[in-house]
Every structure is written in C-alpha cells, then in structure tokens.
Tab-separated table of C-alpha atoms in Angstrom:
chain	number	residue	atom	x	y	z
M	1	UNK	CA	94.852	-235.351	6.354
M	2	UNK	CA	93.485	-238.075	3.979
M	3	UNK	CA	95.524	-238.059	1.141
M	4	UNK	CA	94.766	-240.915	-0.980
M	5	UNK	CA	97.429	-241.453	-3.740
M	6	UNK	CA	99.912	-243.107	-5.320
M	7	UNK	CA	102.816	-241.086	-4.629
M	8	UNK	CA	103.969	-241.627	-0.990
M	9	UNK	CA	103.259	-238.900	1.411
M	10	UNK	CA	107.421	-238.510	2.320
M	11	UNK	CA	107.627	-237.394	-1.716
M	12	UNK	CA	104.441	-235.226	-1.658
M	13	UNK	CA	105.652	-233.506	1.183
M	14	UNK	CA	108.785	-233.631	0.207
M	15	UNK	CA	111.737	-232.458	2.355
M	16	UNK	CA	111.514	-229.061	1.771
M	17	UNK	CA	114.296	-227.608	3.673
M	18	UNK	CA	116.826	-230.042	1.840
M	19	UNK	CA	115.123	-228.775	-1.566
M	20	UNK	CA	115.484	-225.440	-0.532
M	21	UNK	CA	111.841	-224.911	-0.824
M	22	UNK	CA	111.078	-221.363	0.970
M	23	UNK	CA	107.547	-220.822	1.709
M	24	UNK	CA	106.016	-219.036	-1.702
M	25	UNK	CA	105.482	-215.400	-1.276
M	26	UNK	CA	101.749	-214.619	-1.683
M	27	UNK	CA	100.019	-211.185	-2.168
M	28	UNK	CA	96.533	-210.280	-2.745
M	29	UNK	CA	95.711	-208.002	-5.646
M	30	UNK	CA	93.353	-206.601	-8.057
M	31	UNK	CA	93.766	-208.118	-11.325
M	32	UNK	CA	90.941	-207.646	-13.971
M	33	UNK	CA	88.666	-206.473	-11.839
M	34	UNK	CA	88.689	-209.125	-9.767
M	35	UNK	CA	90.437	-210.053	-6.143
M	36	UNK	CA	93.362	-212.591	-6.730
M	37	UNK	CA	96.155	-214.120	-4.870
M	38	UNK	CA	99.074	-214.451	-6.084
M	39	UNK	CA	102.492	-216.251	-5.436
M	40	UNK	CA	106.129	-214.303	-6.552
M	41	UNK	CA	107.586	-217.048	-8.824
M	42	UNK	CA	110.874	-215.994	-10.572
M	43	UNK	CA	110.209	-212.097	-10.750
M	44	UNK	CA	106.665	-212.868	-11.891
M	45	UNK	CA	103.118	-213.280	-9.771
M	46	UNK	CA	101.059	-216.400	-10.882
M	47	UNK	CA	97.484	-216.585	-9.993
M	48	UNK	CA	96.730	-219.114	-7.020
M	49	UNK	CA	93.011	-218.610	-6.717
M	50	UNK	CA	90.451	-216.255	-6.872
M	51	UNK	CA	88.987	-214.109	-3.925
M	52	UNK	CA	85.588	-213.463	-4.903
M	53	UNK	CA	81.930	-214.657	-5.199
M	54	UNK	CA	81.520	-213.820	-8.956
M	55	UNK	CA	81.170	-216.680	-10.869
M	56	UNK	CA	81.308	-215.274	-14.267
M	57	UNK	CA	85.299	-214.160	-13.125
M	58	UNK	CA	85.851	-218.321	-12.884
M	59	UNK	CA	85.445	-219.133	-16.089
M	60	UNK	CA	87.444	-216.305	-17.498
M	61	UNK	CA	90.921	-218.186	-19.291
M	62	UNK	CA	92.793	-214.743	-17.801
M	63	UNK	CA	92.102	-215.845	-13.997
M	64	UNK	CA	92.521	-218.971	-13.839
M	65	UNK	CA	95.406	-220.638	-11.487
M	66	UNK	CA	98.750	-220.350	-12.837
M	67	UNK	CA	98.439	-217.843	-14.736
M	68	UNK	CA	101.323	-215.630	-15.406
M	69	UNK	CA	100.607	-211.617	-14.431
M	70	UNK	CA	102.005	-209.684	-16.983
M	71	UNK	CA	101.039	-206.150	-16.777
M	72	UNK	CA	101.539	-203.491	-13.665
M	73	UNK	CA	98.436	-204.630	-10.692
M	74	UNK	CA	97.627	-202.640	-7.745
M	75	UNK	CA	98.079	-204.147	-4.949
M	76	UNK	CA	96.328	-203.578	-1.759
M	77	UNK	CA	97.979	-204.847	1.757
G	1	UNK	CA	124.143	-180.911	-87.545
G	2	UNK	CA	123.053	-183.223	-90.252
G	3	UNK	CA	119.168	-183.713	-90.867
G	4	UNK	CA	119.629	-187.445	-90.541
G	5	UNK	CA	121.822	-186.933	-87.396
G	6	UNK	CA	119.227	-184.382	-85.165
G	7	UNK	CA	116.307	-187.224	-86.518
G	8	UNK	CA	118.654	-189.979	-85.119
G	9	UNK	CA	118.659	-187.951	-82.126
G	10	UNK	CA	115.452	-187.046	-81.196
G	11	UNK	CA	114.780	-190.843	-81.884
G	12	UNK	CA	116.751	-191.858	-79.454
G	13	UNK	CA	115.477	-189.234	-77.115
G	14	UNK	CA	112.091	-190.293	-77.227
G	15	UNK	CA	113.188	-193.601	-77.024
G	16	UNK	CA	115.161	-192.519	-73.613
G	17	UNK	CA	111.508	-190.792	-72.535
G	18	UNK	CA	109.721	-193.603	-73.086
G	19	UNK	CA	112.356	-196.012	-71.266
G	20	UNK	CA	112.115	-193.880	-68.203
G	21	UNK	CA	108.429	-194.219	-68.578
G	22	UNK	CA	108.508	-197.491	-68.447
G	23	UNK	CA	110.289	-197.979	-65.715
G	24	UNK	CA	109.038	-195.879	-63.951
G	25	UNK	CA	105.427	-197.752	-64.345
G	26	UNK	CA	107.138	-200.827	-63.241
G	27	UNK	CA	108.483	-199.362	-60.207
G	28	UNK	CA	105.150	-198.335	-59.246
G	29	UNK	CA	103.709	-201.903	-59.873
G	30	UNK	CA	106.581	-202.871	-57.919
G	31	UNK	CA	106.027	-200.600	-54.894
G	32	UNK	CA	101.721	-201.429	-55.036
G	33	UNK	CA	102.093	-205.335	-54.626
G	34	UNK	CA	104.882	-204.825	-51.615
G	35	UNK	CA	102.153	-202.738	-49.690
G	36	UNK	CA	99.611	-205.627	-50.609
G	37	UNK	CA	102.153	-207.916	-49.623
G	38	UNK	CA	102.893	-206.169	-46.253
G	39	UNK	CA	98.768	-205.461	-45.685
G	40	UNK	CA	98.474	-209.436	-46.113
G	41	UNK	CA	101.489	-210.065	-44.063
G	42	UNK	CA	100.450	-207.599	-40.979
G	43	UNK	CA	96.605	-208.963	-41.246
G	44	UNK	CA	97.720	-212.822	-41.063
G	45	UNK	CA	100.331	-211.920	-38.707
G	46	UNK	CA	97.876	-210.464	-36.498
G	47	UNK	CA	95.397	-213.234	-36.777
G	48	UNK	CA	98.414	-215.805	-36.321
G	49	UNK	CA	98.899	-214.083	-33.233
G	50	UNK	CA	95.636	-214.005	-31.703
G	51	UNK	CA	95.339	-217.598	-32.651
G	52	UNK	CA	98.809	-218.312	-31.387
G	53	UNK	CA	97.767	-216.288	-27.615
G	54	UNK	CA	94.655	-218.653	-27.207
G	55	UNK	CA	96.584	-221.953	-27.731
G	56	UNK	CA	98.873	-220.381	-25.296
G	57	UNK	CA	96.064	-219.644	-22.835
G	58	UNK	CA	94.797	-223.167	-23.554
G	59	UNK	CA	98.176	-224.791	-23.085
G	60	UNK	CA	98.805	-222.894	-20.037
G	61	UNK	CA	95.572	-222.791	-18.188
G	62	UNK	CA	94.621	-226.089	-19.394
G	63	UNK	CA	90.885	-225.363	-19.717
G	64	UNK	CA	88.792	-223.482	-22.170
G	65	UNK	CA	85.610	-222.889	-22.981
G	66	UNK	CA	85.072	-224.422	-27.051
G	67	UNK	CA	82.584	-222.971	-29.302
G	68	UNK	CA	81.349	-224.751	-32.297
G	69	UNK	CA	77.793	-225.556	-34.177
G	70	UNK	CA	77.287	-228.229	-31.944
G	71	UNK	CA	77.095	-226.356	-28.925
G	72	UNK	CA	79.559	-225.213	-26.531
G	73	UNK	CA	82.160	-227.094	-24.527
G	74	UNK	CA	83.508	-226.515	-21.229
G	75	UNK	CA	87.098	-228.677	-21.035
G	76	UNK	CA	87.751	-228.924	-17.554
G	77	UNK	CA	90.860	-230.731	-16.775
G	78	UNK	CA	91.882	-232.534	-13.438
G	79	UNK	CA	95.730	-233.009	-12.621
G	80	UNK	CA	98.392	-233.877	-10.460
G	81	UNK	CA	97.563	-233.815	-7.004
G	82	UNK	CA	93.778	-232.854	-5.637
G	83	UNK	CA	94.865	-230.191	-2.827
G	84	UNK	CA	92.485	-230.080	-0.585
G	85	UNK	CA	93.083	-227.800	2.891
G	86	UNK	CA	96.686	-227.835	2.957
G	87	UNK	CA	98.488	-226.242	0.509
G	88	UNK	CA	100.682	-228.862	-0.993
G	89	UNK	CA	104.788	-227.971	-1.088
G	90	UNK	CA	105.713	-226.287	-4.402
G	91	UNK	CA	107.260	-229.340	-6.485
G	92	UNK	CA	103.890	-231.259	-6.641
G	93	UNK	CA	101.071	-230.260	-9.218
G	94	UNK	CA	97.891	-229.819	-8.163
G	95	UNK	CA	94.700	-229.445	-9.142
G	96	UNK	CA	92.764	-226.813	-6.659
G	97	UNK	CA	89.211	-227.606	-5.348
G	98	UNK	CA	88.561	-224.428	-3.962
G	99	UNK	CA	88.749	-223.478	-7.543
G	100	UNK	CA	87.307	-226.211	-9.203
G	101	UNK	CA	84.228	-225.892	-7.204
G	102	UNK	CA	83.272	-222.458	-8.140
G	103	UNK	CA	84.088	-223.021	-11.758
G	104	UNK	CA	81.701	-225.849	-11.569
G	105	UNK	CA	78.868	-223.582	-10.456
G	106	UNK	CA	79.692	-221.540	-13.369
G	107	UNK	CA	79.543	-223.967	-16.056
G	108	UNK	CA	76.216	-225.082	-14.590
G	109	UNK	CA	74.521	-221.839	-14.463
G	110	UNK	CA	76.016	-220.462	-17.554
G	111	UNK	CA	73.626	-220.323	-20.392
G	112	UNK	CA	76.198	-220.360	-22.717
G	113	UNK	CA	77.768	-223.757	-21.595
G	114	UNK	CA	76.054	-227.051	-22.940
G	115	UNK	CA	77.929	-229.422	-21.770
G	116	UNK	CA	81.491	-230.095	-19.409
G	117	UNK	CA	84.175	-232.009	-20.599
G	118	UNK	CA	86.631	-233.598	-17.656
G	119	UNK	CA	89.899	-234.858	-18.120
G	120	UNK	CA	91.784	-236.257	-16.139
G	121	UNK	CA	95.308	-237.199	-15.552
G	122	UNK	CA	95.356	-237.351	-11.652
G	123	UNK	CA	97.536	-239.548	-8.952
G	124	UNK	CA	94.723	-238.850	-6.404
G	125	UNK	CA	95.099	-236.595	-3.446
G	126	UNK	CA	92.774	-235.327	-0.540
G	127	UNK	CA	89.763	-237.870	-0.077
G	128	UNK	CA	87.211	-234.827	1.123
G	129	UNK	CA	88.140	-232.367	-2.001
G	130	UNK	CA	88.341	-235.440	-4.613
G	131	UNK	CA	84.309	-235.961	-3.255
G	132	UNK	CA	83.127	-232.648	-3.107
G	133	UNK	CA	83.993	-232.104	-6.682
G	134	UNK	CA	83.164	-235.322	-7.727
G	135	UNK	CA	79.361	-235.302	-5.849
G	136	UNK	CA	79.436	-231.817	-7.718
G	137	UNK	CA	79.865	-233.223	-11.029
G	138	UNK	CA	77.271	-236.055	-10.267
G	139	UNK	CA	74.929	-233.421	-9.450
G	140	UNK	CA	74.880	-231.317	-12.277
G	141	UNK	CA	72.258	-230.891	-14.709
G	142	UNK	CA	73.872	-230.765	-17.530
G	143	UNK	CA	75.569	-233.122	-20.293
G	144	UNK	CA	79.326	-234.716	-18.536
G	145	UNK	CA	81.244	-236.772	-20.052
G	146	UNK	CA	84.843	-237.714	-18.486
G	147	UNK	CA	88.130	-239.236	-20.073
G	148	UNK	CA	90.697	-241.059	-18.022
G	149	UNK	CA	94.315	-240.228	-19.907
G	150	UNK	CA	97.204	-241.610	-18.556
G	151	UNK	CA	95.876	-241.999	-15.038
G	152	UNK	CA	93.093	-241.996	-12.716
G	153	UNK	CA	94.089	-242.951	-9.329
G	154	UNK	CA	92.866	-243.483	-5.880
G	155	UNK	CA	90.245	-240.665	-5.583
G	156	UNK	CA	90.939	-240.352	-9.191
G	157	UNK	CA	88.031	-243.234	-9.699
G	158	UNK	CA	85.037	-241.346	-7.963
G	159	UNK	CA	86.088	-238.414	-10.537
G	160	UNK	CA	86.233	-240.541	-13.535
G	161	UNK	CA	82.642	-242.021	-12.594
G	162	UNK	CA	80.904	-239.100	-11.120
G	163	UNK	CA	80.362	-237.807	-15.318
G	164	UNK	CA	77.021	-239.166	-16.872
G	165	UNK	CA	79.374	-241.220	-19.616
G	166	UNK	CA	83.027	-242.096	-19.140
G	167	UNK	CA	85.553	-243.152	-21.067
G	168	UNK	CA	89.459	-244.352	-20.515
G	169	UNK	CA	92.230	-244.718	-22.929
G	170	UNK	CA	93.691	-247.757	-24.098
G	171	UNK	CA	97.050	-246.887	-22.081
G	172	UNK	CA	95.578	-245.134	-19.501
G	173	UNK	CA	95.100	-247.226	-15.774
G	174	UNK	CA	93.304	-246.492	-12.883
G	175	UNK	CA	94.240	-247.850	-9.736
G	176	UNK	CA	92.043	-248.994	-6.889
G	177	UNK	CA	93.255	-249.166	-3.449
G	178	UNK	CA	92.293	-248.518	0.484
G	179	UNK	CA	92.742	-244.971	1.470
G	180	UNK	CA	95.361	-244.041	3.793
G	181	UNK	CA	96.093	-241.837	6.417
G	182	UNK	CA	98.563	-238.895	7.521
G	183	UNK	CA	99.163	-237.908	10.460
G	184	UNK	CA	99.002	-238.994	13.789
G	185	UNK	CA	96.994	-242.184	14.764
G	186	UNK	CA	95.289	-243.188	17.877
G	187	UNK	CA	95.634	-246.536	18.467
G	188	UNK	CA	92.299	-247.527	19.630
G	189	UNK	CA	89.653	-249.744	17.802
G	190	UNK	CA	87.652	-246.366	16.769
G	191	UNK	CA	90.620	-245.475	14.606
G	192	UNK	CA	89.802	-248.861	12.190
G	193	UNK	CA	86.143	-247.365	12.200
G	194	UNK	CA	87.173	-244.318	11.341
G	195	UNK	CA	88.694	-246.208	8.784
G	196	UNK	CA	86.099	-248.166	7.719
G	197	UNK	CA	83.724	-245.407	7.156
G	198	UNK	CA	85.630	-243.293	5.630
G	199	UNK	CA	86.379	-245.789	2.952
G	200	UNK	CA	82.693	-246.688	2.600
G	201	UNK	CA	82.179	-243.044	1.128
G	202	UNK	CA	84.654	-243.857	-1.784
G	203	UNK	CA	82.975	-247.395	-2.072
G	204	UNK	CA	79.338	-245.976	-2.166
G	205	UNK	CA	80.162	-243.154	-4.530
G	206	UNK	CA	82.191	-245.552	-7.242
G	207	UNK	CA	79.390	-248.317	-7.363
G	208	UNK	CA	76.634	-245.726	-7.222
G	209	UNK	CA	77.918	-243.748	-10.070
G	210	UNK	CA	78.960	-246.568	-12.180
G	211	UNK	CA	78.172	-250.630	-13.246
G	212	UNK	CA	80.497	-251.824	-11.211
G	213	UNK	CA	79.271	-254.300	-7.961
G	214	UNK	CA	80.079	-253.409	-4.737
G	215	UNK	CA	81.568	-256.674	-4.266
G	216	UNK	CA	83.936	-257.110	-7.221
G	217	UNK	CA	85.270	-253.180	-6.141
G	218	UNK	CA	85.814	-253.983	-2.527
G	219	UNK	CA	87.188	-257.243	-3.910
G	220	UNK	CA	89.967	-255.155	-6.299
G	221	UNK	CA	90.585	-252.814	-3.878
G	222	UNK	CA	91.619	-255.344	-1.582
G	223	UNK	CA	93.625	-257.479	-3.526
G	224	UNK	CA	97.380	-258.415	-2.304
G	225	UNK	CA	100.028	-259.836	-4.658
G	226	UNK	CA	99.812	-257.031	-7.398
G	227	UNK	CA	101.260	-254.072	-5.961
G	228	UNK	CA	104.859	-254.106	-4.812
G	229	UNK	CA	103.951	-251.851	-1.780
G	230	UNK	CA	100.407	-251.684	-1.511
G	231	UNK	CA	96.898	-253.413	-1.075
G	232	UNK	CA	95.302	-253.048	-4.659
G	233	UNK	CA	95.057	-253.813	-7.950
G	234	UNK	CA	95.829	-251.245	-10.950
G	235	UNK	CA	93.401	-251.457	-13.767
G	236	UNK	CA	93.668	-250.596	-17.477
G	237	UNK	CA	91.813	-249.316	-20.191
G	238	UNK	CA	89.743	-252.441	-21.295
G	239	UNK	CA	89.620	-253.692	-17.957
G	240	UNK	CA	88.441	-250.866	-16.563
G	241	UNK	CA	85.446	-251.239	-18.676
G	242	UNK	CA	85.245	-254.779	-18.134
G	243	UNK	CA	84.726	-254.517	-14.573
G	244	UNK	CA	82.282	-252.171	-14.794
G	245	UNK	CA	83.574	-249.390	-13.743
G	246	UNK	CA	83.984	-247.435	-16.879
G	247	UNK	CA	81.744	-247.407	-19.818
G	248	UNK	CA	83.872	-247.663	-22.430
G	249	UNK	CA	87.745	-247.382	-24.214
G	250	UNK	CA	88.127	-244.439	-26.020
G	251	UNK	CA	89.846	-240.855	-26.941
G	252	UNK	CA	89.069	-237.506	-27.209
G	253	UNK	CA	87.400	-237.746	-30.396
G	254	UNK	CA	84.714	-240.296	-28.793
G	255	UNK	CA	84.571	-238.076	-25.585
G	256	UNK	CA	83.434	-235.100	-27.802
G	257	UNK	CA	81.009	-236.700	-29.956
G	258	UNK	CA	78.810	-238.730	-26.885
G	259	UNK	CA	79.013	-235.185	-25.171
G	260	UNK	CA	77.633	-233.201	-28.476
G	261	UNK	CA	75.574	-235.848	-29.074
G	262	UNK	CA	73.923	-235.292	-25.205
G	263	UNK	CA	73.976	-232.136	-25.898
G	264	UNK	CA	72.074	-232.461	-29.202
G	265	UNK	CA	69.597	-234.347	-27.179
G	266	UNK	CA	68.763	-232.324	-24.480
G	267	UNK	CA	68.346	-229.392	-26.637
C-alpha cells in the first residue's frame, strides 16, 4: 500500500493489540431509505459508508460518514 | 343603623366591588402577556432548535450544502488520513474516497449545486485514492475553489491544486516529499521504477494543475537538510504561492467570494 504521509506508518497502523483496538463491529442496515453500514461505537451505530448507487442519498447531511444513528433501523443479515 | 352609617357602607362596598374589579382586570392582563410570552418563547425555542440541529449536522458531518442569493455552495471538506483500500485502524481520522467519489458525482450533476468548496486539513494518505479524487475534482465542470487550513500534505498537494483557484492560509503548510512505500519490497532494480513512476503521477498532476515548474517541484521534493527524518521541504502559506504552486494566501472569506464570483460568471 502507498501511503504517502507525514505520520509514520508504525503510528497509522498503530499497535492495535497493545491499544486494545478490537476489530469495529459492522452491520448493514436500512437507514432512510437507503443501504448503510454501520460500525457499533459505544452502544451507538455510526454510518461508515453508503451501499447504494443513488446519488441524490450522498449528499443528504443524514448519511453521511460518522453519523450517529439515533432512532430504531431494521437491520437485515 | 344611622343614614350616614348604611351610606358609609354601601360606599365602601362599591368601593370593595370595584377593587375586585380591578384586580381582577389586571390578573387577566397578567395571565394574556404570559401566554404571549410562552407563544414567543416555544416559537424561538423551536427555531433555536432547528438552527441549533443544523450547526450540529454541520459540525458533525463536516459538509453541507449552503444556500444563499449568490448561488449555492457545496463545502466539501478533506481530513485526516485519505483511506484508500484498507480500512485504516480506529484511532486515525480519515477521510473516505469511496465516499468522496460518489458525492462528487452528485455535486456535479446536481442542478441545485453551483459551485464546490474543498477544504482541507489532510496529513496525506493512500497515493491511488488522493488521485482519483483529485483527477475528479480537476475534471469537473463546475466552479472549485480549494483552501489549504492547517495542512496539506504529501498527496494533500494534488488535492489542493486539482480546484480551478486555490488558496492557503497564512499558517497553514504544505509539505512536499517522495512517496513511500508499505509493505514488502523486492529488491530488484524494477522496484526503483516502480518507484519512479509512481512518483511521476504526483509530479505530472501538481505541475499540470498548477504554476509551479516541474523542475523547482522535483527540486523541493527532493531537498535534504530540512526535514529531521525525511527527503523534503515543508512549505507555508506565502511560499506556497511563491513557488507557484498555490494561487494565492487567503481565508474562508476570500475562498467564498472567488467561488460566488465563478459562479456569478458562469451563470
């Protein structure tokens, strides 16, 4: 991987087992309308990305990544 | 009873009657400017709140689409690390391309977007994402207009050039160095190559999106005696402009009225 930057590689990558850095828990779910998934961060889902091809659903504030998920979703496994 | 007594006393009676009266008007007085007061209260309350949920979303989310007689704005802001196809461990922030990119496609076939704002506050990250969103914003066909705050590192640079105006902030600096590698390396001439050409993208991108020579970039890139552990030189805001590579030292406030003013052309 290419990762040009200033930060050293050993601190992006961190040592995660030392930081106690489990891997995030992610779940796809319908949020909006749209397909989302979504990573468990203290009791709470935050938007990673969106799963879908509409673009209008992109520039909507409410789906954007890291966004807090506040009301009951459905989820589908 | 005396006659003067029962006159002294229905006096004072209606006296008592119209006392009550009285206050009883002023109670009522009393109790209609509460409920105005409350109506008021409730309706800027409510209005506070909506206002006070959309700076949330703005502070949060860190983009927005801004409406105003001069068109409207897309902010789109660039942070922390560019993830590109790993996903990066959970202490680093990161900007996502895979998001980015769509967004982009968005803003340029929205008919309600004018322009796109692009801030940036970036230490760099993956070469391949940090291009593909940065040949997207070169590509667009509408009004960009970029701002280097704080930082603009490594493939921070192609970003801040790829807009069709740029500017940096006094404070903010921008440093140019080789890209590097993760991973494991073959040690065979190819791997310098490799290298080579890899860097060559960066190197066509910046001095084909910006005034900056080819030589003088190669030439700051490759500078040792300025970093402590690294090939490079760090440039700030009126340097940056100096060498070329940005157009010009400014802040927000400038960065909003070139972009309305492109806007206000092209329309």
């Amino acid at each position: 991987m290419i990762l040009y930057s200033i930060i050293p590689s050993e601190i992006v990558f961190g040592d995660s087992a030392r930081l106690g850095d489990k891997a995030p828990e992610m779940l796809e779910m319908e949020y909006l309308g749209e397909r989302v998934s979504a990573r468990l961060v203290n009791n709470n889902y935050v938007i990673e990305r969106i799963i879908g091809t509409s673009l209008k659903s992109f520039l909507d504030i409410r789906l954007q990544p890291g966004t807090v998920i506040k009301e009951t979703v459905s989820t589908k496994s | 009873m005396s006659i003067i007594s029962t006159i002294y006393v229905n006096r004072n009676h209606e006296f008592n009657v119209l006392a009550n009266l009285n206050k009883k008007i002023i109670d009522l007085e009393k109790n209609m400017f509460a409920e105005k007061q409350d109506s008021n209260y409730d309706q800027n309350k409510c209005e506070d709140k909506k206002e006070q949920r959309e700076l949330e979303e703005l502070k949060e989310l860190g983009n927005a689409t801004v409406k105003s007689n001069k068109g409207t704005i897309h902010c789109l802001t660039i942070i922390g690390q560019i993830e590109g196809h790993m996903v990066l461990p959970s202490q680093n922030k990161t900007t996502k391309y895979e998001h980015v990119i769509p967004q982009l496609v968005a803003v340029e076939e929205s008919p309600e977007i004018d322009g796109l704002l692009l801030v940036l506050n970036t230490v760099g990250g993956d070469v391949e994402a940090g291009l593909a969103i940065s040949e997207m914003i070169a590509s667009m066909s509408k009004p960009t207009v970029s701002l280097v705050l704080g930082g603009g590192h490594s493939i921070g640079v192609p970003l801040a050039v790829s807009t069709k105006h740029s500017f940096i902030a006094p404070s903010a600096t921008m440093t140019i160095h080789p890209i590097r590698l993760n991973g494991m390396i073959i040690g065979v001439p190819q791997t310098y190559e490799y290298f080579d050409k890899m860097q060559e993208r960066v190197v066509q991108f910046v001095t084909t999106n910006s005034k900056i020579s080819r030589e003088k970039f190669r030439e700051l890139m490759l500078k040792t005696g300025e970093l402590a552990h690294d090939v490079g030189t760090v440039v700030f805001g009126e340097e940056a402009t100096k060498y070329g590579l940005i157009d010009e030292v400014g802040g927000i406030s400038d960065a909003l009225k070139t972009l309305h003013e492109m806007v206000g052309v092209k329309t």
